[in-house]
Tab-separated table of C-alpha atoms and ligand atoms in Angstrom:
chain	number	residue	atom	x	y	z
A	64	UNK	CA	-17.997	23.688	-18.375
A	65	UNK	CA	-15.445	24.355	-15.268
A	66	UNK	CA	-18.651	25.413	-13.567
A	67	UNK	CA	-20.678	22.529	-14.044
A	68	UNK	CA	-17.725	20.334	-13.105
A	69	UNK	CA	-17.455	22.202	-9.767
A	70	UNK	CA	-21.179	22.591	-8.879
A	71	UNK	CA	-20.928	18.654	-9.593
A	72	UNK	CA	-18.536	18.214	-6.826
A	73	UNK	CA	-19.937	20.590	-4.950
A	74	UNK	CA	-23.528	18.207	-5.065
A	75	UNK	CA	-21.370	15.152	-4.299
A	76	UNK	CA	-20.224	16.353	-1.244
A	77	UNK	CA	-23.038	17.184	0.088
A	78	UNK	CA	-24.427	13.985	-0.361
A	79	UNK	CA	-21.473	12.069	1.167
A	80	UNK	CA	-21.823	14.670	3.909
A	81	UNK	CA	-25.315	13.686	4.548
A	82	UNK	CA	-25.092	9.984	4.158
A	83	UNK	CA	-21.684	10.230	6.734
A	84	UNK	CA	-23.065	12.442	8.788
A	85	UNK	CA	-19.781	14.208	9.225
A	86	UNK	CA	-19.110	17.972	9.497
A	87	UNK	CA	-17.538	18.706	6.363
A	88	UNK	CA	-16.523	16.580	3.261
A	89	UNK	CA	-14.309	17.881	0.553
A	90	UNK	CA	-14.110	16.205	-2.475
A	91	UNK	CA	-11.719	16.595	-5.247
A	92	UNK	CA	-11.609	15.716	-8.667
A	93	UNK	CA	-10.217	12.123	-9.942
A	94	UNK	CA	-9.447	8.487	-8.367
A	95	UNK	CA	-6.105	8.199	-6.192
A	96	UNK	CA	-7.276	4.192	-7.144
A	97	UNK	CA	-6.274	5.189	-10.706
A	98	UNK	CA	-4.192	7.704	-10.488
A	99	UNK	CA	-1.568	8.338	-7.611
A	100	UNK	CA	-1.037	11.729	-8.706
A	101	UNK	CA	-4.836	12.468	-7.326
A	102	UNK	CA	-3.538	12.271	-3.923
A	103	UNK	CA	-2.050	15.483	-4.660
A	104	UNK	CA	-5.249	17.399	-5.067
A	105	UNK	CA	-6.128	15.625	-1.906
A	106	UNK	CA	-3.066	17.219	-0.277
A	107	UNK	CA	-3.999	20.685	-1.565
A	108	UNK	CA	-7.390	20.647	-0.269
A	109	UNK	CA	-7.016	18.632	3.071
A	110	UNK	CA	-3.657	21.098	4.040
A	111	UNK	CA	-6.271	24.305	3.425
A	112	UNK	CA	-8.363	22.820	5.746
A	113	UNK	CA	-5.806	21.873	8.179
A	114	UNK	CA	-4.096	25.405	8.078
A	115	UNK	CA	-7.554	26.898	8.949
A	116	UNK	CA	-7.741	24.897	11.929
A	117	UNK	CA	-4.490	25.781	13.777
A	118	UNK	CA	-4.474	28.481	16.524
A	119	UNK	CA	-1.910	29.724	18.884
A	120	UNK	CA	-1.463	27.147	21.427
A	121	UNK	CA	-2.546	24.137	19.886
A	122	UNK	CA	-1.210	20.536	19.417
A	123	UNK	CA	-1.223	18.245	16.424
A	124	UNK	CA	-1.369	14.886	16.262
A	125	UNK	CA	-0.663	13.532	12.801
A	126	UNK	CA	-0.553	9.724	11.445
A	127	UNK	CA	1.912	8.542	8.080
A	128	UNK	CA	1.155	7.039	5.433
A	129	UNK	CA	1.100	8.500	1.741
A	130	UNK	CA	-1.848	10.687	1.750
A	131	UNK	CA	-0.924	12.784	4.880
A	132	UNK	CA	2.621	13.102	3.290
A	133	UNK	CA	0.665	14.443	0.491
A	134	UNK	CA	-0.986	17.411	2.678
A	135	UNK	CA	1.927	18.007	4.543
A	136	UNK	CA	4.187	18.333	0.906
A	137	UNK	CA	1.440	20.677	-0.637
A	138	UNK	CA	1.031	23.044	2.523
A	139	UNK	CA	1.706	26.131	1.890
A	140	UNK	CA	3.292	28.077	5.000
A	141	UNK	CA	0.742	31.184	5.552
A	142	UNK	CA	2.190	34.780	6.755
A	143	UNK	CA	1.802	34.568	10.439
A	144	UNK	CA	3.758	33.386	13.335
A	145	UNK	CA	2.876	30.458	15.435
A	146	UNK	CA	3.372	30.651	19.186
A	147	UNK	CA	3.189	27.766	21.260
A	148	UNK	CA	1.928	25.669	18.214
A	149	UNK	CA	3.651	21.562	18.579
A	150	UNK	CA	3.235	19.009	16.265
A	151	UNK	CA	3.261	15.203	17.343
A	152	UNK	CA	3.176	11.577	15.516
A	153	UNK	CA	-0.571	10.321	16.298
A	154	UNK	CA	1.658	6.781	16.984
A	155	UNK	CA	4.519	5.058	17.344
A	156	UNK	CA	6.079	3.838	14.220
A	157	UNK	CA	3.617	1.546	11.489
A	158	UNK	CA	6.724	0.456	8.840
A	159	UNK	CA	5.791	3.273	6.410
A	160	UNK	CA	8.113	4.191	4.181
A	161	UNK	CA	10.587	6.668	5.702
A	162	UNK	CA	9.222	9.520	3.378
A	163	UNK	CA	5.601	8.327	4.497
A	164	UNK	CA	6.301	7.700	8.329
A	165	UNK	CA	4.586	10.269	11.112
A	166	UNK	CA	8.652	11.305	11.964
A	167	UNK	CA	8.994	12.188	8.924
A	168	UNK	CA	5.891	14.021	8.400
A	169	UNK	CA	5.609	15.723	11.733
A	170	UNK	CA	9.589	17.632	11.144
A	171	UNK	CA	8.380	18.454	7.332
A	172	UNK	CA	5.325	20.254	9.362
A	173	UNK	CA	7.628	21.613	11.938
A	174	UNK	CA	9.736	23.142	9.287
A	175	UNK	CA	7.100	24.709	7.044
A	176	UNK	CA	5.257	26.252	10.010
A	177	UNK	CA	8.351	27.052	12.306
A	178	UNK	CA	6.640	25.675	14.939
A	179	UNK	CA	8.154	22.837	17.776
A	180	UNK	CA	7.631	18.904	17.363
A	181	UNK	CA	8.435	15.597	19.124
A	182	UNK	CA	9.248	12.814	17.684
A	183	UNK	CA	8.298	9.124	18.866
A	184	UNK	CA	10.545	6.238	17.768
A	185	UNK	CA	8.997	3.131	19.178
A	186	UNK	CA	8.687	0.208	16.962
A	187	UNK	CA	5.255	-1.153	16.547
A	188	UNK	CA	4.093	-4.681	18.342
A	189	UNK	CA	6.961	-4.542	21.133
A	190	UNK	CA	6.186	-7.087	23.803
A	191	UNK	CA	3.498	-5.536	26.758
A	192	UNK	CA	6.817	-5.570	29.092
A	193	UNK	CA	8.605	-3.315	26.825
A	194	UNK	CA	6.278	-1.084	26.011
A	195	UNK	CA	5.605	-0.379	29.194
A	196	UNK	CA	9.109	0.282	30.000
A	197	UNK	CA	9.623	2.643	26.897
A	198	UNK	CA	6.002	4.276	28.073
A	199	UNK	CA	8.504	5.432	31.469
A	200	UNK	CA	11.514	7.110	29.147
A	201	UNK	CA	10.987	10.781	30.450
A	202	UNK	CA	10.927	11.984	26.419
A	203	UNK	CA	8.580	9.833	25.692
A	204	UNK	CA	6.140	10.388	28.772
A	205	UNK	CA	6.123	14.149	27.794
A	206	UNK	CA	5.576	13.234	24.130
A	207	UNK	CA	2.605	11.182	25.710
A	208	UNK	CA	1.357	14.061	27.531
A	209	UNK	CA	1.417	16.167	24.161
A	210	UNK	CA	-0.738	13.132	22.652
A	211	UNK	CA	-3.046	13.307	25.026
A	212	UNK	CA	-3.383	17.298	24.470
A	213	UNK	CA	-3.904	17.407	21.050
A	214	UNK	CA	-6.417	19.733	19.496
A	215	UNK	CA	-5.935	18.394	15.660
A	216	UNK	CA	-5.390	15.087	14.702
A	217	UNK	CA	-4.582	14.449	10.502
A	218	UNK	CA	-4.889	10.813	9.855
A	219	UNK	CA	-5.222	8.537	6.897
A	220	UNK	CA	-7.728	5.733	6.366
A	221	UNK	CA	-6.438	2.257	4.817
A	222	UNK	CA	-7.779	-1.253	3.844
A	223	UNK	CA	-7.908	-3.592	6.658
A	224	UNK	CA	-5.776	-6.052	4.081
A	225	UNK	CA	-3.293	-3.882	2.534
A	226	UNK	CA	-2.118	-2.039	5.700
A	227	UNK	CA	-1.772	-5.155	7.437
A	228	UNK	CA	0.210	-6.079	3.968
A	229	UNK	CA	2.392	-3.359	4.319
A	230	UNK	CA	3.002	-4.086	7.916
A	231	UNK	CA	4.199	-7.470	6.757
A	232	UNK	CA	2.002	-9.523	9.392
A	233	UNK	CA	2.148	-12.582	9.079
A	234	UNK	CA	-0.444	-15.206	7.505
A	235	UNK	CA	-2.247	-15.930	10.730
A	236	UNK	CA	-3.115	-12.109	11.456
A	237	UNK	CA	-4.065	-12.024	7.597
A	238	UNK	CA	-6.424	-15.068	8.180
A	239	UNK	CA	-7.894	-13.041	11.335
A	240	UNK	CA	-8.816	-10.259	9.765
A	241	UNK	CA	-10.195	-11.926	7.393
A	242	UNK	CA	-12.749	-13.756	9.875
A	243	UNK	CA	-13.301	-10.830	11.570
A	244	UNK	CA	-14.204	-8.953	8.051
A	245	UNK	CA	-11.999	-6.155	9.102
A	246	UNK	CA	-13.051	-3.962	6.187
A	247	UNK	CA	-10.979	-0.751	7.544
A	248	UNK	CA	-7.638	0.550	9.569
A	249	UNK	CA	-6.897	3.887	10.846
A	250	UNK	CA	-4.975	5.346	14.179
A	251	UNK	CA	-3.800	1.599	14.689
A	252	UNK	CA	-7.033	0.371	14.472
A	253	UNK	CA	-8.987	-2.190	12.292
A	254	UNK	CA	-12.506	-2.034	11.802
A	255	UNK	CA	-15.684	-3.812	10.258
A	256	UNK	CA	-17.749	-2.544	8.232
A	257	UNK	CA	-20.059	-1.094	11.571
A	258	UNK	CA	-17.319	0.653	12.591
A	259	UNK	CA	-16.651	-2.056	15.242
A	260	UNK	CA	-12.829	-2.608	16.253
A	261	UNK	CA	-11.941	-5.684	15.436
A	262	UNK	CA	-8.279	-5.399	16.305
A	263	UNK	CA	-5.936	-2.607	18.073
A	264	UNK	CA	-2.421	-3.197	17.222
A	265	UNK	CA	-0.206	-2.565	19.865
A	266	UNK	CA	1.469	0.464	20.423
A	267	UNK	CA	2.290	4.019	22.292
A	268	UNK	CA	-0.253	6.394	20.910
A	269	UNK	CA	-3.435	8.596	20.505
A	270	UNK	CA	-6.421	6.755	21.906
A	271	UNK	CA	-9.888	6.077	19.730
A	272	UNK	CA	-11.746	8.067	22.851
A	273	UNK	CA	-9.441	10.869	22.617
A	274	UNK	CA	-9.761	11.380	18.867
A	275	UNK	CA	-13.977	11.502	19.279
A	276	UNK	CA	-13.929	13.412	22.194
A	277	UNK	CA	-12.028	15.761	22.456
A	278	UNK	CA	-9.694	16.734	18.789
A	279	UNK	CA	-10.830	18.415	15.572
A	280	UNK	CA	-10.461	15.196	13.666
A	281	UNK	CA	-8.996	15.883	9.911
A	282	UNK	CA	-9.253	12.380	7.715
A	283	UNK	CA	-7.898	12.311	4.596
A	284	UNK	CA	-7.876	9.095	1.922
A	285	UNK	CA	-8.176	8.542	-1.971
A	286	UNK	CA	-9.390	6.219	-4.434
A	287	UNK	CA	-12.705	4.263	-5.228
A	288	UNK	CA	-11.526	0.946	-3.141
A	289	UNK	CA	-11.298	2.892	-0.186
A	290	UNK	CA	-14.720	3.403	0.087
A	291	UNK	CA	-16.236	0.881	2.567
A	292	UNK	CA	-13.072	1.838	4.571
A	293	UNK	CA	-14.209	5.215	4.572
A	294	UNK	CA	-17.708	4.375	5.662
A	295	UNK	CA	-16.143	2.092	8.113
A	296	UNK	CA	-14.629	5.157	10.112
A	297	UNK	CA	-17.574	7.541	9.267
A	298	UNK	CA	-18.075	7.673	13.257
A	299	UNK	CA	-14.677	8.709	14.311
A	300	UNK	CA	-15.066	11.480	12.338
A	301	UNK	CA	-18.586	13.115	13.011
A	302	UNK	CA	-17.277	16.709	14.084
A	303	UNK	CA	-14.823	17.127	11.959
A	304	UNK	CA	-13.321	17.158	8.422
A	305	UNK	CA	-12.999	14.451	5.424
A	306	UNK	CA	-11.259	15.029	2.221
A	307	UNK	CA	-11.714	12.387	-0.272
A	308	UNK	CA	-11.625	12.428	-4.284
A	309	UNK	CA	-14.196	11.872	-6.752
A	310	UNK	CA	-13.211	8.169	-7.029
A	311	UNK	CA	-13.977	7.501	-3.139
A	312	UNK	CA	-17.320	9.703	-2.756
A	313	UNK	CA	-18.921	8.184	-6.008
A	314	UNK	CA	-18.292	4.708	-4.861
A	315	UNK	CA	-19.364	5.689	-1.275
A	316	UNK	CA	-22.908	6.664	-2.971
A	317	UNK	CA	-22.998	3.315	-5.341
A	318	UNK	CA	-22.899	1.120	-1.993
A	319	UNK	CA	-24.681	3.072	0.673
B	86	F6P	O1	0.281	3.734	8.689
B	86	F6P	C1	-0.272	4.983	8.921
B	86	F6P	C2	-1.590	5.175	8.201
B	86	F6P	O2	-2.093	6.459	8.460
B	86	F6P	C3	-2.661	4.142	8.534
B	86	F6P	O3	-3.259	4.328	9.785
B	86	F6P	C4	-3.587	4.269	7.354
B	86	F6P	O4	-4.400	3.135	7.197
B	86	F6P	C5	-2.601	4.433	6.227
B	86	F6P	O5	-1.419	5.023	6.797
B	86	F6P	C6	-3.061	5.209	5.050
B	86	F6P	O6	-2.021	5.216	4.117
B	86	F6P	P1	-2.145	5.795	2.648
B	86	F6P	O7	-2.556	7.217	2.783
B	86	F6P	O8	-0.772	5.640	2.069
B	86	F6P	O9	-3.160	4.958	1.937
């Protein structure tokens, strides 16, 4: 029976693959939607994937949110020694949680792998003057020039209407969205269901171009209403990795 179950999973991602059009798609068994405890397995899986990915020398960009905490809390520090391996927050901060922020995150990483970090504390939507003054703070240039190094990026995927929930905008943004049928957010973005940005919120962090170009991406979300957020992002994350659960990839292959 444990066979059939994973030859199962093993068909459905394969599918999602195939319909994404990304380079790999792990799925995992259950529905973050109904279970929170799914984004566990999620964690398990995605930090395997992760850990395969880093090399001497390499930078990682990573966003917050509760499923990369999950990957993060799961990893499991292999028997090697990094050198010159740094770790990075993808953005400045989104009002996570402080268990679920990309500080947070990034020094649990640093700790577990023994490798260096920066930190970025800049709170999101400052006014255009005063971001570009903070943009000029020598710590944060250099943590800027780490960003825009980055070999791995691990980033969550989110509902267009619950992150900007969580974010506590305001009706008007809500209302905006909502015209724009922003379907998806991820990085700081918010997408339609093409993929098209309908919105970048304002902040110090990894740029869109950046992430397709030139970084492994690593995406990582749960639960069968994430779907059309997930096939929102599909482009950003062609050459790289996506670990969903059951929950998300059936749903994905119900609406396609
Ligand atoms: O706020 C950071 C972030 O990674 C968002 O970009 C993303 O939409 C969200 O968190 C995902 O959060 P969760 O994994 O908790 O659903």
């Amino acid at each position: 029976e444990v066979m059939y179950h994973m030859r199962g999973l093993h068909e459905i991602e394969e599918e999602v693959r195939a319909y994404l059009g990304c380079a790999k798609v792990v799925v995992v068994p259950g529905d973050a939607s109904e279970r929170e405890e799914v984004k566990e397995n999620i964690g398990k899986a995605a930090s395997e994937v992760l850990l395969k990915h880093i090399r001497n020398d390499c930078i990682i960009a990573l966003t917050g949110g509760s499923t990369s905490y999950h990957v993060i809390h799961a990893l499991k520090k292999p028997n090697v020694t990094y050198e010159n391996v740094l770790v990075v927050p993808a953005r400045g901060s989104l009002r996570n949680h402080v268990e679920y922020q990309a500080n947070t995150i990034v020094s649990m990483l640093a700790n577990k792998l023994g490798i260096g970090y920066h930190l970025l504390n800049i709170p999101d939507n400052l006014s255009k003057k005063a971001l570009d003054s903070v943009r000029e703070e020598p710590e944060i240039g250099a943590t800027i020039a780490c960003l825009l190094k980055a070999n791995l990026i691990l980033f969550g995927i989110g509902n267009a209407d619950e992150m900007a929930k969580r974010r506590n905008s305001d009706e008007q943004f809500m209302t905006f969205l909502h015209d724009k049928q922003a379907v998806a957010e991820a990085l700081g973005y918010y997408f339609n269901k093409n993929g098209e940005i309908v919105y970048t919120s304002r902040s110090i962090g990894i740029k869109l171009e950046h992430v397709i170009q030139s970084a492994y991406p690593i995406a990582v979300a749960g639960g069968s209403k994430k779907a059309e957020a997930i096939v929102a992002v599909k482009d950003i994350i062609k050459k790289g990795s996506l670990i969903i659960d059951e929950g998300a990839a059936n749903r994905i292959l119900e609406i396609r």
